[in-house]
């Protein structure tokens, strides 16, 4: 995956230039590395992910990069975590969350994904690159599978609750329905001619199919 080197340097004090101030801002440094890696994948694909370019983009030397991400798998995991954080809907706290029906929760989630697809397509572009690479890279496959499993379980929980409340159709298979929704959004990023209005109407129609009309 890393085109410029496949081995990691000896981790001694000369290679790692991390000061006490740097340690205090370690999360910021990690974020800078993740953003640099994310940008490279978005612009050049996974094949263009080079450690020296990541380090340069983050404004640090390679030794410091390896201090924060000692393996390529950990760096890819950081990129996937970054994507998941942006895709996930922050749930309302307290009574507001309790008052939302499963239909409203699902609508909020799908509307958020739709806006992300429209406003920040690079998020899905990077995810698409990683999905394609996962067919040949078992480590990336396992990272993405965990993210997919978590996403699918979230959708299943919402659907099951909606079915139990007789808001969604009783004949829905929650697992298959969740899989269909996930597949739609993964595939939507490949629809180059799909306009904003078409995307929103398609999602609205999908939601309509789920409802119990009795």
CSV table of C-alpha atoms in Angstrom, one decimal:
chain,number,residue,atom,x,y,z
A,1,UNK,CA,0.0,0.0,0.0
A,2,UNK,CA,2.7,2.4,0.9
A,3,UNK,CA,4.6,2.8,-2.4
A,4,UNK,CA,7.8,4.4,-1.1
A,5,UNK,CA,8.6,1.9,1.7
A,6,UNK,CA,7.2,-1.3,3.1
A,7,UNK,CA,9.3,-1.5,6.2
A,8,UNK,CA,9.3,0.8,9.2
A,9,UNK,CA,12.5,2.5,10.5
A,10,UNK,CA,14.1,1.8,13.8
A,11,UNK,CA,12.2,3.8,16.4
A,12,UNK,CA,14.9,5.7,18.3
A,13,UNK,CA,15.1,9.2,19.8
A,14,UNK,CA,16.7,10.6,16.7
A,15,UNK,CA,13.9,9.4,14.4
A,16,UNK,CA,11.0,10.6,16.7
A,17,UNK,CA,11.0,14.3,17.3
A,18,UNK,CA,8.1,14.7,19.7
A,19,UNK,CA,8.4,17.4,22.3
A,20,UNK,CA,6.5,17.7,25.5
A,21,UNK,CA,4.3,20.3,23.8
A,22,UNK,CA,3.8,17.8,21.0
A,23,UNK,CA,2.6,15.2,23.4
A,24,UNK,CA,0.1,17.6,24.9
A,25,UNK,CA,-1.4,18.1,21.4
A,26,UNK,CA,-1.1,14.4,20.3
A,27,UNK,CA,-4.7,14.2,19.2
A,28,UNK,CA,-4.2,17.2,17.0
A,29,UNK,CA,-1.1,15.7,15.5
A,30,UNK,CA,-2.9,12.4,14.8
A,31,UNK,CA,-5.7,14.4,13.2
A,32,UNK,CA,-3.3,16.2,10.9
A,33,UNK,CA,-1.8,12.9,9.8
A,34,UNK,CA,-5.3,11.4,9.1
A,35,UNK,CA,-6.3,14.5,7.2
A,36,UNK,CA,-3.2,14.3,5.1
A,37,UNK,CA,-3.7,10.6,4.3
A,38,UNK,CA,-7.4,11.3,3.6
A,39,UNK,CA,-6.5,14.0,1.1
A,40,UNK,CA,-4.0,11.8,-0.7
A,41,UNK,CA,-6.5,9.0,-1.1
A,42,UNK,CA,-9.2,11.5,-2.3
A,43,UNK,CA,-6.9,13.0,-4.9
A,44,UNK,CA,-4.6,10.0,-5.9
A,45,UNK,CA,-6.4,6.9,-4.7
A,46,UNK,CA,-5.0,4.3,-2.4
A,47,UNK,CA,-2.1,3.7,-4.8
A,48,UNK,CA,-1.0,7.2,-4.2
A,49,UNK,CA,-0.8,6.9,-0.4
A,50,UNK,CA,2.9,7.4,0.2
A,51,UNK,CA,4.3,7.8,3.7
A,52,UNK,CA,6.7,10.7,2.7
A,53,UNK,CA,3.8,12.6,1.2
A,54,UNK,CA,1.6,12.0,4.2
A,55,UNK,CA,4.3,13.2,6.5
A,56,UNK,CA,5.0,16.3,4.3
A,57,UNK,CA,1.3,17.1,4.2
A,58,UNK,CA,1.1,16.9,7.9
A,59,UNK,CA,4.2,19.0,8.4
A,60,UNK,CA,6.3,16.4,10.1
A,61,UNK,CA,9.1,13.9,9.5
A,62,UNK,CA,8.5,10.3,8.8
A,63,UNK,CA,9.7,9.2,12.2
A,64,UNK,CA,7.0,11.3,13.9
A,65,UNK,CA,4.4,9.8,11.6
A,66,UNK,CA,5.4,6.3,12.6
A,67,UNK,CA,5.2,7.3,16.2
A,68,UNK,CA,1.5,8.0,15.9
A,69,UNK,CA,0.7,5.3,13.3
A,70,UNK,CA,3.2,2.5,13.4
A,71,UNK,CA,1.6,0.4,10.7
A,72,UNK,CA,-0.3,1.1,7.5
A,73,UNK,CA,-3.3,-0.7,9.0
A,74,UNK,CA,-3.5,1.7,11.9
A,75,UNK,CA,-3.3,4.7,9.5
A,76,UNK,CA,-6.1,3.3,7.3
A,77,UNK,CA,-8.1,2.6,10.5
A,78,UNK,CA,-7.6,6.3,11.4
A,79,UNK,CA,-9.0,7.4,8.0
A,80,UNK,CA,-12.0,5.1,8.3
A,81,UNK,CA,-12.7,6.3,11.8
A,82,UNK,CA,-12.6,9.9,10.5
A,83,UNK,CA,-15.1,9.0,7.8
A,84,UNK,CA,-17.4,7.2,10.2
A,85,UNK,CA,-17.4,10.2,12.6
A,86,UNK,CA,-18.5,12.5,9.7
A,87,UNK,CA,-21.2,10.0,8.4
A,88,UNK,CA,-22.7,9.2,11.8
A,89,UNK,CA,-25.6,11.3,13.0
A,90,UNK,CA,-25.0,12.7,16.5
A,91,UNK,CA,-27.9,11.5,18.5
A,92,UNK,CA,-29.9,14.0,20.5
A,93,UNK,CA,-29.5,13.8,24.2
A,94,UNK,CA,-32.1,13.5,26.9
A,95,UNK,CA,-35.9,13.8,26.3
A,96,UNK,CA,-35.6,14.9,22.7
A,97,UNK,CA,-34.0,11.6,21.6
A,98,UNK,CA,-36.7,9.7,23.6
A,99,UNK,CA,-39.5,11.6,21.8
A,100,UNK,CA,-38.3,10.7,18.3
A,101,UNK,CA,-40.0,7.8,16.5
A,102,UNK,CA,-38.0,5.2,14.6
A,103,UNK,CA,-39.3,6.8,11.4
A,104,UNK,CA,-37.9,10.2,12.4
A,105,UNK,CA,-34.6,8.7,13.5
A,106,UNK,CA,-34.2,6.9,10.2
A,107,UNK,CA,-35.2,10.0,8.2
A,108,UNK,CA,-32.7,12.1,10.1
A,109,UNK,CA,-30.0,9.5,9.3
A,110,UNK,CA,-30.8,9.2,5.6
A,111,UNK,CA,-31.1,12.9,5.2
A,112,UNK,CA,-27.7,13.4,6.8
A,113,UNK,CA,-26.1,10.9,4.5
A,114,UNK,CA,-27.8,12.6,1.5
A,115,UNK,CA,-26.4,16.0,2.5
A,116,UNK,CA,-23.0,14.4,3.0
A,117,UNK,CA,-23.1,12.9,-0.4
A,118,UNK,CA,-24.1,16.2,-2.0
A,119,UNK,CA,-21.9,18.6,0.1
A,120,UNK,CA,-18.8,16.4,0.7
A,121,UNK,CA,-18.6,13.8,-2.0
A,122,UNK,CA,-14.9,13.3,-1.2
A,123,UNK,CA,-16.0,11.4,1.9
A,124,UNK,CA,-17.7,8.7,-0.2
A,125,UNK,CA,-14.9,8.9,-2.9
A,126,UNK,CA,-12.3,7.9,-0.3
A,127,UNK,CA,-14.6,5.2,1.0
A,128,UNK,CA,-15.1,3.9,-2.5
A,129,UNK,CA,-11.3,3.8,-3.0
A,130,UNK,CA,-10.9,1.7,0.2
A,131,UNK,CA,-13.8,-0.6,-0.8
A,132,UNK,CA,-12.2,-1.4,-4.1
A,133,UNK,CA,-8.8,-1.9,-2.5
A,134,UNK,CA,-10.3,-4.2,0.1
A,135,UNK,CA,-10.9,-6.8,-2.6
A,136,UNK,CA,-7.1,-7.3,-2.7
A,137,UNK,CA,-6.1,-6.3,0.8
A,138,UNK,CA,-7.4,-8.4,3.7
A,139,UNK,CA,-6.4,-5.9,6.3
A,140,UNK,CA,-8.5,-3.1,4.7
A,141,UNK,CA,-11.3,-5.6,4.3
A,142,UNK,CA,-11.4,-6.3,8.0
A,143,UNK,CA,-11.4,-2.6,8.9
A,144,UNK,CA,-14.2,-1.8,6.5
A,145,UNK,CA,-16.2,-4.9,7.6
A,146,UNK,CA,-16.2,-3.8,11.2
A,147,UNK,CA,-17.5,-0.3,10.1
A,148,UNK,CA,-20.1,-1.9,7.9
A,149,UNK,CA,-21.2,-4.3,10.7
A,150,UNK,CA,-21.7,-1.4,13.1
A,151,UNK,CA,-23.6,0.6,10.5
A,152,UNK,CA,-25.9,-2.3,9.6
A,153,UNK,CA,-26.6,-3.1,13.3
A,154,UNK,CA,-27.6,0.5,13.9
A,155,UNK,CA,-30.0,0.4,11.0
A,156,UNK,CA,-31.4,-3.0,12.1
A,157,UNK,CA,-32.1,-1.7,15.6
A,158,UNK,CA,-34.0,1.3,14.2
A,159,UNK,CA,-36.0,-0.9,11.8
A,160,UNK,CA,-36.9,-3.5,14.4
A,161,UNK,CA,-38.1,-0.9,16.7
A,162,UNK,CA,-40.2,0.7,14.0
A,163,UNK,CA,-41.7,-2.7,13.0
A,164,UNK,CA,-42.5,-3.4,16.7
A,165,UNK,CA,-44.3,0.0,16.9
A,166,UNK,CA,-46.1,-0.8,13.6
A,167,UNK,CA,-44.6,2.2,11.9
A,168,UNK,CA,-42.7,0.1,9.3
A,169,UNK,CA,-44.1,-2.7,7.3
A,170,UNK,CA,-44.3,-6.0,9.2
A,171,UNK,CA,-43.0,-8.0,6.2
A,172,UNK,CA,-39.6,-6.2,6.2
A,173,UNK,CA,-36.5,-8.2,6.8
A,174,UNK,CA,-34.5,-5.8,8.9
A,175,UNK,CA,-31.1,-7.2,7.9
A,176,UNK,CA,-31.8,-7.2,4.2
A,177,UNK,CA,-33.4,-3.8,4.3
A,178,UNK,CA,-30.4,-2.4,6.1
A,179,UNK,CA,-28.1,-4.0,3.6
A,180,UNK,CA,-30.2,-2.5,0.7
A,181,UNK,CA,-29.9,1.0,2.2
A,182,UNK,CA,-26.2,0.7,2.7
A,183,UNK,CA,-25.7,-0.6,-0.9
A,184,UNK,CA,-27.8,2.4,-2.2
A,185,UNK,CA,-25.5,5.0,-0.6
A,186,UNK,CA,-22.4,3.2,-1.6
A,187,UNK,CA,-23.6,2.9,-5.2
A,188,UNK,CA,-24.9,6.5,-5.3
A,189,UNK,CA,-21.4,7.9,-5.3
A,190,UNK,CA,-20.8,6.1,-8.6
A,191,UNK,CA,-23.9,7.8,-10.3
A,192,UNK,CA,-22.0,10.7,-11.9
A,193,UNK,CA,-25.2,12.2,-13.4
A,194,UNK,CA,-27.3,11.9,-10.3
A,195,UNK,CA,-28.6,15.4,-9.5
A,196,UNK,CA,-29.4,16.7,-6.0
A,197,UNK,CA,-33.1,16.6,-6.6
A,198,UNK,CA,-33.0,13.1,-8.0
A,199,UNK,CA,-31.0,11.9,-5.0
A,200,UNK,CA,-33.4,13.4,-2.5
A,201,UNK,CA,-36.5,12.1,-4.3
A,202,UNK,CA,-34.9,8.6,-4.5
A,203,UNK,CA,-34.2,8.6,-0.8
A,204,UNK,CA,-37.8,9.8,-0.1
A,205,UNK,CA,-39.2,7.0,-2.2
A,206,UNK,CA,-37.1,4.5,-0.4
A,207,UNK,CA,-38.4,5.7,3.0
A,208,UNK,CA,-42.0,5.5,1.7
A,209,UNK,CA,-41.5,1.9,0.8
A,210,UNK,CA,-40.7,1.1,4.4
A,211,UNK,CA,-43.8,2.6,6.0
A,212,UNK,CA,-46.8,0.6,7.1
A,213,UNK,CA,-49.7,2.2,5.1
A,214,UNK,CA,-52.5,0.3,6.9
